[in-house]
Amino acid sequence: MRIIVGLSGGVDSAYAAYSLISAGHSVEGAVSIMHDYTDTAGAERVAAALGIPLHKIDCRAEFSDSVISRFIDDYSHARTPNPCVVCNSEVKFASLMRLAERNGFDGIATGHYATVRRIGERYAVARAADLSKDQTYMLYRLPQAILSRLILPLADAKKSDIRLAADRLGLVPRQQSESQEICFIPSGDYAGYIEERLGKFPSGDFVDREGRVLGRHEGIIRYTLGQRRGLGVAYSSRLYVNEIDIDANRVVLAPESASTDAFSVRDVVYMGMSPEEAPTERELEVKVRYAARPVRAHVSFDTEGGALVRLSLPQHAVTPGQSAVFYDGDTVMAGGVIVNDGAMQQSLNEDI
């Protein structure tokens, strides 16, 4: 097969390409230029070490429109986005697929830790063997057209084994670090990045659940549900962000992180199950954050791209803007974006 491999310059994508070459496939590499901070040197080194051509894909316009604009809008409306989820589906994999189609490649591949599974006429991602590195949560929005051509060589691999093999083969520098969480903001100061573009967000009151003023906040974009660090409020115990009230420009603090057993999602993407199955009710597992443990849930999908989720156990800091990804066993069935609506608010109020 002729396969185009997305190369980041890191150990995982490098080893993915190496394993495909070793299996006898005709492999070429591609690196996506997402923004002005993209460094292609690592991908160039990997391609040279493997002796394969490297394509450079300029995705800056798509990345700005799909990822950066949404990132700024979400934080401005008290949502906490996950830009990598959007980038994967709308930029990274999409651009790789277009390159493959233009140049007659049979498949596309990346170094993600997941596997592709066929369920009837549909395709879905399922958890990798190395559960500590599983990335299915980040891939839940991939469309069927991409999944049908996607190869994930690291599905059965262990990160520790790949690191040793890559060191032995000299594919990447021995002490190379993992990639940054927000690649287009090298400083990590996302609030400063947003304010450079929109202007300074006004300060306001920190209040307790009864509305008593506890201090002053520095602008709502600097806070997210469940946050306890960087609040700067003197109190007899730790305080957590429980609510962000945009209209009143207030941030509600409490000694406990808010928990909920119900919430809604929008923009549902169906993977292992078909959209034609909605409306339907399913007993599934759900992850409400990338690093969260799955929890059993009763999920009611509707025909408008939404779902109501009732958790078997309350979860802390279920955060608007983050993704809820639904699993049947180890397979992704669907996923959507968490919203702060009546279902969540009622559950929070009952908990209080």
Tab-separated table of C-alpha atoms in Angstrom:
chain	number	residue	atom	x	y	z
A	1	MET	CA	0.000	0.000	0.000
A	2	ARG	CA	1.009	3.621	-0.538
A	3	ILE	CA	0.539	5.368	2.789
A	4	ILE	CA	1.025	8.989	3.814
A	5	VAL	CA	2.043	9.377	7.463
A	6	GLY	CA	1.500	12.537	9.473
A	7	LEU	CA	4.864	13.360	11.070
A	8	SER	CA	5.116	15.716	14.034
A	9	GLY	CA	8.818	15.157	14.638
A	10	GLY	CA	8.021	13.196	17.801
A	11	VAL	CA	8.755	9.608	18.693
A	12	ASP	CA	5.249	8.221	18.144
A	13	SER	CA	4.712	9.342	14.552
A	14	ALA	CA	8.330	8.484	13.713
A	15	TYR	CA	7.898	4.929	14.942
A	16	ALA	CA	4.525	4.634	13.181
A	17	ALA	CA	6.216	5.454	9.872
A	18	TYR	CA	9.100	3.084	10.610
A	19	SER	CA	6.746	0.199	11.404
A	20	LEU	CA	4.832	0.688	8.140
A	21	ILE	CA	8.068	0.758	6.128
A	22	SER	CA	9.190	-2.409	7.930
A	23	ALA	CA	5.902	-4.065	6.951
A	24	GLY	CA	6.697	-3.445	3.283
A	25	HIS	CA	4.481	-0.436	2.545
A	26	SER	CA	5.475	2.500	0.360
A	27	VAL	CA	5.542	5.386	2.834
A	28	GLU	CA	5.832	9.145	2.541
A	29	GLY	CA	5.617	11.716	5.309
A	30	ALA	CA	3.649	14.921	5.750
A	31	VAL	CA	3.960	17.728	8.269
A	32	SER	CA	1.164	20.242	8.835
A	33	ILE	CA	2.079	23.897	9.306
A	34	MET	CA	-0.669	25.088	11.647
A	35	HIS	CA	0.610	28.501	12.752
A	36	ASP	CA	3.662	30.713	12.785
A	37	TYR	CA	5.180	28.730	15.680
A	38	THR	CA	5.110	25.399	13.846
A	39	ASP	CA	8.598	23.869	13.757
A	40	THR	CA	9.068	21.444	10.872
A	41	ALA	CA	12.699	20.616	11.715
A	42	GLY	CA	11.790	17.518	13.721
A	43	ALA	CA	9.668	16.076	10.916
A	44	GLU	CA	12.447	16.848	8.441
A	45	ARG	CA	14.962	14.955	10.607
A	46	VAL	CA	12.647	11.945	10.895
A	47	ALA	CA	11.956	11.840	7.148
A	48	ALA	CA	15.692	12.058	6.418
A	49	ALA	CA	16.481	9.291	8.928
A	50	LEU	CA	13.862	7.041	7.328
A	51	GLY	CA	14.792	8.005	3.780
A	52	ILE	CA	11.278	9.048	2.771
A	53	PRO	CA	9.894	12.160	1.026
A	54	LEU	CA	8.264	14.813	3.204
A	55	HIS	CA	5.277	16.907	2.132
A	56	LYS	CA	4.616	20.239	3.874
A	57	ILE	CA	0.945	21.209	4.176
A	58	ASP	CA	0.163	24.852	4.913
A	59	CYS	CA	-2.929	24.726	7.155
A	60	ARG	CA	-2.598	28.163	8.748
A	61	ALA	CA	-5.787	29.619	7.255
A	62	GLU	CA	-7.901	26.593	8.219
A	63	PHE	CA	-6.336	26.436	11.673
A	64	SER	CA	-7.060	30.112	12.315
A	65	ASP	CA	-10.674	29.813	11.174
A	66	SER	CA	-11.529	26.472	12.804
A	67	VAL	CA	-9.368	26.328	15.922
A	68	ILE	CA	-8.120	29.748	17.037
A	69	SER	CA	-11.392	31.601	16.387
A	70	ARG	CA	-13.383	28.962	18.271
A	71	PHE	CA	-10.844	28.921	21.105
A	72	ILE	CA	-11.197	32.682	21.621
A	73	ASP	CA	-14.996	32.592	21.359
A	74	ASP	CA	-15.302	29.752	23.875
A	75	TYR	CA	-13.170	31.386	26.563
A	76	SER	CA	-14.983	34.683	25.996
A	77	HIS	CA	-18.264	32.916	26.861
A	78	ALA	CA	-17.025	31.060	29.960
A	79	ARG	CA	-16.460	27.793	28.121
A	80	THR	CA	-13.234	25.809	28.371
A	81	PRO	CA	-12.366	24.478	24.906
A	82	ASN	CA	-10.209	21.574	23.827
A	83	PRO	CA	-8.559	22.883	20.647
A	84	CYS	CA	-6.827	19.580	19.818
A	85	VAL	CA	-10.186	17.822	19.356
A	86	VAL	CA	-11.262	20.433	16.800
A	87	CYS	CA	-7.870	20.485	15.105
A	88	ASN	CA	-7.809	16.709	14.638
A	89	SER	CA	-11.126	16.523	12.827
A	90	GLU	CA	-11.209	19.813	10.932
A	91	VAL	CA	-7.559	20.505	10.157
A	92	LYS	CA	-4.916	17.838	10.818
A	93	PHE	CA	-6.640	14.694	9.545
A	94	ALA	CA	-8.687	16.596	6.966
A	95	SER	CA	-5.581	18.087	5.344
A	96	LEU	CA	-3.819	14.709	5.409
A	97	MET	CA	-6.828	13.128	3.706
A	98	ARG	CA	-6.905	15.788	0.982
A	99	LEU	CA	-3.206	15.246	0.307
A	100	ALA	CA	-3.760	11.494	0.072
A	101	GLU	CA	-6.639	11.872	-2.366
A	102	ARG	CA	-4.749	14.308	-4.605
A	103	ASN	CA	-1.686	12.072	-4.783
A	104	GLY	CA	-3.247	8.629	-5.029
A	105	PHE	CA	-2.334	7.245	-1.603
A	106	ASP	CA	-4.246	4.181	-0.408
A	107	GLY	CA	-4.351	5.222	3.231
A	108	ILE	CA	-3.327	7.773	5.850
A	109	ALA	CA	-1.596	7.035	9.148
A	110	THR	CA	-0.609	8.813	12.360
A	111	GLY	CA	1.144	7.963	15.616
A	112	HIS	CA	-1.982	8.139	17.781
A	113	TYR	CA	-2.614	5.453	20.392
A	114	ALA	CA	-5.910	3.975	19.253
A	115	THR	CA	-7.235	1.380	16.845
A	116	VAL	CA	-9.821	1.556	14.072
A	117	ARG	CA	-12.664	-0.946	14.316
A	118	ARG	CA	-15.386	-1.743	11.792
A	119	ILE	CA	-18.915	-2.158	13.179
A	120	GLY	CA	-21.279	-3.245	10.427
A	121	GLU	CA	-21.083	-0.513	7.800
A	122	ARG	CA	-19.485	2.003	10.170
A	123	TYR	CA	-15.997	2.666	11.490
A	124	ALA	CA	-15.037	3.708	15.011
A	125	VAL	CA	-11.916	4.236	17.077
A	126	ALA	CA	-11.327	1.916	20.019
A	127	ARG	CA	-8.924	2.067	22.933
A	128	ALA	CA	-5.280	1.170	22.392
A	129	ALA	CA	-3.415	-1.567	24.240
A	130	ASP	CA	-1.499	1.061	26.244
A	131	LEU	CA	-4.403	2.526	28.207
A	132	SER	CA	-2.129	5.101	29.835
A	133	LYS	CA	-1.620	6.683	26.387
A	134	ASP	CA	-5.067	6.007	24.865
A	135	GLN	CA	-6.117	8.927	22.611
A	136	THR	CA	-9.592	7.890	21.487
A	137	TYR	CA	-11.091	10.838	23.398
A	138	MET	CA	-9.190	13.206	21.105
A	139	LEU	CA	-10.326	11.437	17.920
A	140	TYR	CA	-14.067	11.095	18.467
A	141	ARG	CA	-15.002	13.745	15.880
A	142	LEU	CA	-13.263	12.054	12.938
A	143	PRO	CA	-15.723	11.475	10.071
A	144	GLN	CA	-16.417	8.099	8.494
A	145	ALA	CA	-14.612	9.012	5.253
A	146	ILE	CA	-11.352	9.511	7.153
A	147	LEU	CA	-11.805	6.507	9.463
A	148	SER	CA	-12.294	4.222	6.459
A	149	ARG	CA	-8.794	5.119	5.205
A	150	LEU	CA	-7.049	5.510	8.563
A	151	ILE	CA	-4.227	3.249	9.765
A	152	LEU	CA	-3.011	3.484	13.369
A	153	PRO	CA	0.166	1.397	13.703
A	154	LEU	CA	0.541	1.988	17.465
A	155	ALA	CA	-2.737	0.286	18.407
A	156	ASP	CA	-1.017	-2.673	20.078
A	157	ALA	CA	2.175	-0.921	21.146
A	158	LYS	CA	3.449	0.202	24.532
A	159	LYS	CA	4.921	3.687	24.815
A	160	SER	CA	7.905	2.395	26.798
A	161	ASP	CA	8.754	-0.136	24.067
A	162	ILE	CA	8.436	2.488	21.328
A	163	ARG	CA	10.704	4.877	23.205
A	164	LEU	CA	13.400	2.184	23.516
A	165	ALA	CA	13.090	1.200	19.857
A	166	ALA	CA	13.207	4.807	18.668
A	167	ASP	CA	16.349	5.410	20.766
A	168	ARG	CA	17.987	2.302	19.315
A	169	LEU	CA	17.133	3.363	15.764
A	170	GLY	CA	18.091	7.002	16.315
A	171	LEU	CA	14.764	8.292	14.989
A	172	VAL	CA	14.424	11.268	17.359
A	173	PRO	CA	16.627	12.991	19.961
A	174	ARG	CA	16.859	10.847	23.082
A	175	GLN	CA	15.578	13.476	25.531
A	176	GLN	CA	12.911	15.040	23.320
A	177	SER	CA	9.957	16.252	25.378
A	178	GLU	CA	6.246	15.760	24.712
A	179	SER	CA	4.408	18.409	22.703
A	180	GLN	CA	2.846	21.462	24.357
A	181	GLU	CA	-0.808	21.489	25.362
A	182	ILE	CA	-1.662	24.675	23.423
A	183	CYS	CA	0.744	24.638	20.492
A	184	PHE	CA	-0.146	28.087	19.148
A	185	ILE	CA	0.493	29.844	22.492
A	186	PRO	CA	4.113	28.971	23.372
A	187	SER	CA	4.054	31.199	26.458
A	188	GLY	CA	1.090	29.294	27.909
A	189	ASP	CA	-0.614	32.607	28.731
A	190	TYR	CA	-3.886	31.937	26.928
A	191	ALA	CA	-5.684	34.824	28.677
A	192	GLY	CA	-3.037	37.285	27.556
A	193	TYR	CA	-3.249	35.858	24.037
A	194	ILE	CA	-7.013	36.441	23.938
A	195	GLU	CA	-6.797	39.937	25.424
A	196	GLU	CA	-4.230	40.943	22.791
A	197	ARG	CA	-6.963	40.294	20.235
A	198	LEU	CA	-10.132	41.365	22.062
A	199	GLY	CA	-8.893	43.864	24.606
A	200	LYS	CA	-8.764	43.670	28.388
A	201	PHE	CA	-11.633	41.795	30.049
A	202	PRO	CA	-13.157	43.722	32.967
A	203	SER	CA	-12.496	42.690	36.537
A	204	GLY	CA	-15.416	41.703	38.764
A	205	ASP	CA	-16.403	40.112	42.030
A	206	PHE	CA	-15.571	36.739	43.465
A	207	VAL	CA	-18.654	35.770	45.493
A	208	ASP	CA	-19.744	32.813	47.596
A	209	ARG	CA	-22.917	30.818	46.942
A	210	GLU	CA	-24.957	33.346	48.916
A	211	GLY	CA	-23.602	36.243	46.850
A	212	ARG	CA	-21.251	37.650	49.513
A	213	VAL	CA	-18.207	39.320	47.973
A	214	LEU	CA	-14.933	37.466	48.672
A	215	GLY	CA	-12.575	39.461	46.478
A	216	ARG	CA	-11.964	40.659	42.929
A	217	HIS	CA	-11.275	38.562	39.845
A	218	GLU	CA	-9.166	39.644	36.867
A	219	GLY	CA	-11.578	38.804	34.019
A	220	ILE	CA	-13.733	35.729	33.426
A	221	ILE	CA	-11.462	34.277	30.732
A	222	ARG	CA	-8.882	33.485	33.429
A	223	TYR	CA	-11.096	30.952	35.231
A	224	THR	CA	-12.651	27.560	34.619
A	225	LEU	CA	-14.948	25.280	36.624
A	226	GLY	CA	-13.097	23.346	39.323
A	227	GLN	CA	-10.107	25.707	39.339
A	228	ARG	CA	-8.505	26.293	42.739
A	229	ARG	CA	-5.081	27.720	41.929
A	230	GLY	CA	-4.382	31.349	41.144
A	231	LEU	CA	-7.549	32.750	42.727
A	232	GLY	CA	-5.768	35.066	45.165
A	233	VAL	CA	-8.574	34.967	47.744
A	234	ALA	CA	-7.771	34.609	51.441
A	235	TYR	CA	-10.158	32.128	53.061
A	236	SER	CA	-10.226	29.612	55.903
A	237	SER	CA	-10.146	26.685	53.449
A	238	ARG	CA	-9.421	25.974	49.812
A	239	LEU	CA	-11.842	27.521	47.346
A	240	TYR	CA	-12.909	26.243	43.951
A	241	VAL	CA	-14.597	27.922	41.008
A	242	ASN	CA	-18.194	26.652	41.072
A	243	GLU	CA	-19.831	28.928	38.514
A	244	ILE	CA	-18.978	31.720	36.073
A	245	ASP	CA	-21.804	34.221	35.646
A	246	ILE	CA	-21.113	36.115	32.422
A	247	ASP	CA	-24.086	38.494	32.681
A	248	ALA	CA	-23.177	39.647	36.197
A	249	ASN	CA	-19.408	39.304	35.552
A	250	ARG	CA	-19.100	37.259	38.755
A	251	VAL	CA	-17.154	34.123	39.625
A	252	VAL	CA	-18.778	31.960	42.309
A	253	LEU	CA	-16.384	30.227	44.718
A	254	ALA	CA	-17.046	27.440	47.231
A	255	PRO	CA	-15.005	25.165	49.526
A	256	GLU	CA	-15.958	22.142	47.399
A	257	SER	CA	-15.594	21.606	43.670
A	258	ALA	CA	-19.059	21.550	42.105
A	259	SER	CA	-20.300	18.108	41.129
A	260	THR	CA	-23.204	17.076	38.946
A	261	ASP	CA	-24.925	13.886	37.890
A	262	ALA	CA	-26.667	15.340	34.822
A	263	PHE	CA	-25.712	17.505	31.872
A	264	SER	CA	-26.406	18.005	28.185
A	265	VAL	CA	-24.225	17.918	25.106
A	266	ARG	CA	-24.559	19.539	21.680
A	267	ASP	CA	-22.889	18.977	18.301
A	268	VAL	CA	-23.055	15.211	18.735
A	269	VAL	CA	-20.883	13.235	16.316
A	270	TYR	CA	-21.851	9.593	15.818
A	271	MET	CA	-19.104	7.039	15.321
A	272	GLY	CA	-19.792	3.425	16.365
A	273	MET	CA	-23.527	4.080	16.235
A	274	SER	CA	-25.452	5.639	13.376
A	275	PRO	CA	-27.189	9.046	13.498
A	276	GLU	CA	-30.279	7.218	12.242
A	277	GLU	CA	-30.466	5.533	15.658
A	278	ALA	CA	-31.430	8.858	17.295
A	279	PRO	CA	-33.651	9.391	19.175
A	280	THR	CA	-32.539	6.501	21.307
A	281	GLU	CA	-31.557	5.760	24.883
A	282	ARG	CA	-28.373	3.873	25.652
A	283	GLU	CA	-26.464	2.700	28.697
A	284	LEU	CA	-22.878	3.678	27.936
A	285	GLU	CA	-19.699	4.840	29.630
A	286	VAL	CA	-18.715	8.478	29.323
A	287	LYS	CA	-15.476	10.424	29.766
A	288	VAL	CA	-15.992	14.107	30.582
A	289	ARG	CA	-12.288	15.018	30.275
A	290	TYR	CA	-9.311	13.474	28.502
A	291	ALA	CA	-7.750	12.265	31.748
A	292	ALA	CA	-11.030	11.336	33.485
A	293	ARG	CA	-12.012	7.780	34.262
A	294	PRO	CA	-15.068	6.537	32.365
A	295	VAL	CA	-18.315	6.400	34.356
A	296	ARG	CA	-21.561	4.607	33.560
A	297	ALA	CA	-24.313	6.834	32.199
A	298	HIS	CA	-27.824	6.732	30.779
A	299	VAL	CA	-27.714	8.752	27.546
A	300	SER	CA	-30.780	10.022	25.702
A	301	PHE	CA	-29.847	11.092	22.168
A	302	ASP	CA	-32.205	13.382	20.238
A	303	THR	CA	-32.640	14.125	16.549
A	304	GLU	CA	-31.238	17.665	16.807
A	305	GLY	CA	-27.625	16.677	17.487
A	306	GLY	CA	-27.948	16.770	21.267
A	307	ALA	CA	-28.106	14.370	24.191
A	308	LEU	CA	-29.063	14.341	27.866
A	309	VAL	CA	-26.642	12.491	30.122
A	310	ARG	CA	-27.532	11.021	33.538
A	311	LEU	CA	-24.459	9.779	35.405
A	312	SER	CA	-24.395	6.777	37.713
A	313	LEU	CA	-21.986	8.689	39.970
A	314	PRO	CA	-21.677	12.495	40.274
A	315	GLN	CA	-18.581	13.940	38.620
A	316	HIS	CA	-16.633	17.020	39.682
A	317	ALA	CA	-16.013	19.971	37.362
A	318	VAL	CA	-18.084	18.838	34.390
A	319	THR	CA	-17.014	21.790	32.281
A	320	PRO	CA	-18.908	23.521	29.434
A	321	GLY	CA	-16.794	23.525	26.278
A	322	GLN	CA	-15.071	20.235	27.053
A	323	SER	CA	-16.124	17.039	25.289
A	324	ALA	CA	-18.176	14.136	26.591
A	325	VAL	CA	-17.183	10.957	24.751
A	326	PHE	CA	-19.397	7.866	24.959
A	327	TYR	CA	-18.028	4.317	24.934
A	328	ASP	CA	-19.502	0.855	24.597
A	329	GLY	CA	-16.746	-1.242	26.102
A	330	ASP	CA	-13.572	0.089	24.533
A	331	THR	CA	-15.229	1.501	21.399
A	332	VAL	CA	-16.261	5.121	20.842
A	333	MET	CA	-19.946	5.288	19.943
A	334	ALA	CA	-20.459	9.066	19.879
A	335	GLY	CA	-19.395	12.315	21.499
A	336	GLY	CA	-20.398	15.927	21.884
A	337	VAL	CA	-19.616	19.244	23.554
A	338	ILE	CA	-20.762	19.785	27.150
A	339	VAL	CA	-23.150	22.697	27.677
A	340	ASN	CA	-24.252	24.478	30.827
A	341	ASP	CA	-28.041	24.188	30.661
A	342	GLY	CA	-31.029	23.498	32.855
A	343	ALA	CA	-30.124	19.839	33.382
A	344	MET	CA	-26.705	20.626	34.807
A	345	GLN	CA	-27.889	23.624	36.814
A	346	GLN	CA	-30.739	21.720	38.422
A	347	SER	CA	-28.349	18.942	39.432
A	348	LEU	CA	-25.844	21.456	40.829
A	349	ASN	CA	-28.541	23.193	42.825
A	350	GLU	CA	-29.754	19.891	44.273
A	351	ASP	CA	-26.165	19.042	45.269
A	352	ILE	CA	-25.758	22.379	47.012
